[in-house]
PDB file of C-alpha atoms in Angstrom:
ATOM      1  CA  MET A   1     -38.358 -36.297  -2.379  1.00  0.00           C
ATOM      2  CA  SER A   2     -35.876 -36.195  -5.240  1.00  0.00           C
ATOM      3  CA  VAL A   3     -32.330 -37.398  -4.868  1.00  0.00           C
ATOM      4  CA  ASN A   4     -29.430 -35.568  -6.465  1.00  0.00           C
ATOM      5  CA  LYS A   5     -27.782 -38.064  -8.759  1.00  0.00           C
ATOM      6  CA  GLY A   6     -25.097 -35.664  -9.980  1.00  0.00           C
ATOM      7  CA  ASP A   7     -21.476 -36.685  -9.950  1.00  0.00           C
ATOM      8  CA  SER A   8     -19.964 -35.342  -6.710  1.00  0.00           C
ATOM      9  CA  THR A   9     -16.746 -37.307  -7.028  1.00  0.00           C
ATOM     10  CA  PRO A  10     -13.733 -34.995  -6.573  1.00  0.00           C
ATOM     11  CA  THR A  11     -11.611 -34.531  -9.673  1.00  0.00           C
ATOM     12  CA  TRP A  12      -8.576 -35.886  -7.821  1.00  0.00           C
ATOM     13  CA  VAL A  13      -8.065 -37.592  -4.504  1.00  0.00           C
ATOM     14  CA  ASP A  14      -4.474 -38.727  -4.558  1.00  0.00           C
ATOM     15  CA  PRO A  15      -1.907 -35.895  -4.167  1.00  0.00           C
ATOM     16  CA  ASP A  16       0.062 -37.529  -6.992  1.00  0.00           C
ATOM     17  CA  ASP A  17      -2.898 -36.717  -9.255  1.00  0.00           C
ATOM     18  CA  ALA A  18      -2.931 -33.010  -8.308  1.00  0.00           C
ATOM     19  CA  PRO A  19      -2.609 -30.470 -11.121  1.00  0.00           C
ATOM     20  CA  GLU A  20       0.951 -29.454 -11.964  1.00  0.00           C
ATOM     21  CA  LEU A  21       2.174 -26.123 -10.586  1.00  0.00           C
ATOM     22  CA  THR A  22       3.134 -24.123 -13.643  1.00  0.00           C
ATOM     23  CA  GLU A  23       5.382 -21.036 -13.908  1.00  0.00           C
ATOM     24  CA  GLU A  24       2.265 -18.984 -14.637  1.00  0.00           C
ATOM     25  CA  TRP A  25       0.637 -20.174 -11.406  1.00  0.00           C
ATOM     26  CA  LEU A  26       3.791 -19.496  -9.366  1.00  0.00           C
ATOM     27  CA  GLU A  27       4.133 -15.953 -10.789  1.00  0.00           C
ATOM     28  CA  GLY A  28       0.780 -15.040  -9.248  1.00  0.00           C
ATOM     29  CA  ALA A  29       1.484 -16.663  -5.874  1.00  0.00           C
ATOM     30  CA  HIS A  30       2.588 -15.047  -2.614  1.00  0.00           C
ATOM     31  CA  PHE A  31       5.646 -16.617  -0.968  1.00  0.00           C
ATOM     32  CA  TYR A  32       6.165 -16.494   2.788  1.00  0.00           C
ATOM     33  CA  ARG A  33       8.944 -17.492   5.177  1.00  0.00           C
ATOM     34  CA  GLY A  34       7.045 -17.904   8.407  1.00  0.00           C
ATOM     35  CA  ASP A  35       4.927 -14.735   8.677  1.00  0.00           C
ATOM     36  CA  GLN A  36       7.226 -12.611   6.471  1.00  0.00           C
ATOM     37  CA  LEU A  37       6.137 -11.973   2.885  1.00  0.00           C
ATOM     38  CA  LEU A  38       9.050 -12.728   0.547  1.00  0.00           C
ATOM     39  CA  LYS A  39       7.421 -12.372  -2.856  1.00  0.00           C
ATOM     40  CA  ARG A  40       4.112 -10.814  -3.630  1.00  0.00           C
ATOM     41  CA  GLY A  41       2.046 -11.913  -6.603  1.00  0.00           C
ATOM     42  CA  ARG A  42      -0.160  -9.610  -8.603  1.00  0.00           C
ATOM     43  CA  GLY A  43      -1.217  -6.198  -7.374  1.00  0.00           C
ATOM     44  CA  ARG A  44       0.543  -3.072  -6.232  1.00  0.00           C
ATOM     45  CA  PRO A  45       3.910  -3.782  -4.619  1.00  0.00           C
ATOM     46  CA  PRO A  46       4.472  -2.519  -1.075  1.00  0.00           C
ATOM     47  CA  LEU A  47       5.979   0.964  -0.873  1.00  0.00           C
ATOM     48  CA  GLU A  48       9.541   1.375   0.362  1.00  0.00           C
ATOM     49  CA  ARG A  49       8.492   4.414   2.429  1.00  0.00           C
ATOM     50  CA  PRO A  50       4.712   4.297   2.898  1.00  0.00           C
ATOM     51  CA  LYS A  51       2.807   7.423   3.891  1.00  0.00           C
ATOM     52  CA  VAL A  52       1.646   7.721   7.499  1.00  0.00           C
ATOM     53  CA  ALA A  53      -1.862   8.922   8.285  1.00  0.00           C
ATOM     54  CA  VAL A  54      -1.854  11.605  10.991  1.00  0.00           C
ATOM     55  CA  LYS A  55      -4.336  14.129  12.267  1.00  0.00           C
ATOM     56  CA  VAL A  56      -2.912  17.656  12.369  1.00  0.00           C
ATOM     57  CA  ARG A  57      -4.402  21.136  12.617  1.00  0.00           C
ATOM     58  CA  TYR A  58      -3.402  23.925  10.211  1.00  0.00           C
ATOM     59  CA  ASP A  59      -4.552  27.515   9.945  1.00  0.00           C
ATOM     60  CA  GLN A  60      -7.567  27.855   7.659  1.00  0.00           C
ATOM     61  CA  ASP A  61      -5.780  30.198   5.234  1.00  0.00           C
ATOM     62  CA  VAL A  62      -2.984  27.633   4.739  1.00  0.00           C
ATOM     63  CA  ILE A  63      -5.486  24.896   3.884  1.00  0.00           C
ATOM     64  CA  ASP A  64      -7.481  27.245   1.641  1.00  0.00           C
ATOM     65  CA  THR A  65      -4.343  28.165  -0.306  1.00  0.00           C
ATOM     66  CA  PHE A  66      -3.334  24.565  -0.948  1.00  0.00           C
ATOM     67  CA  ARG A  67      -6.905  23.432  -1.745  1.00  0.00           C
ATOM     68  CA  ALA A  68      -7.276  26.306  -4.223  1.00  0.00           C
ATOM     69  CA  SER A  69      -4.334  24.829  -6.159  1.00  0.00           C
ATOM     70  CA  GLY A  70      -6.595  21.934  -7.222  1.00  0.00           C
ATOM     71  CA  LYS A  71      -6.400  18.176  -7.248  1.00  0.00           C
ATOM     72  CA  GLY A  72      -3.239  16.846  -5.604  1.00  0.00           C
ATOM     73  CA  TRP A  73      -3.058  19.652  -3.041  1.00  0.00           C
ATOM     74  CA  GLN A  74      -2.058  17.274  -0.242  1.00  0.00           C
ATOM     75  CA  THR A  75       0.861  15.973  -2.320  1.00  0.00           C
ATOM     76  CA  ARG A  76       1.955  19.563  -2.983  1.00  0.00           C
ATOM     77  CA  MET A  77       1.661  20.350   0.727  1.00  0.00           C
ATOM     78  CA  ASN A  78       3.917  17.361   1.470  1.00  0.00           C
ATOM     79  CA  LEU A  79       6.410  18.576  -1.149  1.00  0.00           C
ATOM     80  CA  ALA A  80       6.384  22.108   0.332  1.00  0.00           C
ATOM     81  CA  LEU A  81       7.102  20.699   3.802  1.00  0.00           C
ATOM     82  CA  ARG A  82       9.908  18.547   2.380  1.00  0.00           C
ATOM     83  CA  ARG A  83      11.511  21.529   0.673  1.00  0.00           C
ATOM     84  CA  PHE A  84      11.219  23.569   3.860  1.00  0.00           C
ATOM     85  CA  LEU A  85      12.915  20.812   5.874  1.00  0.00           C
ATOM     86  CA  ALA A  86      15.735  20.624   3.322  1.00  0.00           C
ATOM     87  CA  GLU A  87      16.447  24.339   3.764  1.00  0.00           C
ATOM     88  CA  HIS A  88      15.731  24.926   7.475  1.00  0.00           C
ATOM     89  CA  ASP A  89      16.557  23.498  10.862  1.00  0.00           C
ATOM     90  CA  VAL A  90      13.194  23.039  12.587  1.00  0.00           C
ATOM     91  CA  SER A  91      14.811  23.029  16.022  1.00  0.00           C
ATOM     92  CA  GLU A  92      15.609  26.727  15.493  1.00  0.00           C
ATOM     93  CA  LEU A  93      11.984  27.775  14.796  1.00  0.00           C
ATOM     94  CA  ASP A  94      10.087  29.988  17.216  1.00  0.00           C
ATOM     95  CA  GLN A  95       7.204  28.368  19.008  1.00  0.00           C
ATOM     96  CA  ARG A  96       4.655  31.166  18.873  1.00  0.00           C
TER      97      ARG A  96
END
């Protein structure tokens, strides 16, 4: 049976010998206070108002019309609903 004679000594043992934390390293780090994220490193930053996934049912012709408008139809549907809300009071709508 062969014995592994490779060097398995850790590169540093004493915390005083640990690599220095550079500005570059800190820029990519995530900073927490308890469980709350204070600073996020690389990647997409969290949205101020994230979208909410919901399951709703629309009439087929409404979906067909928005889908026929091409890629981004869901964003346009959201914009159309926003514009409607800006101009109308939904509490005054008929519930047919």
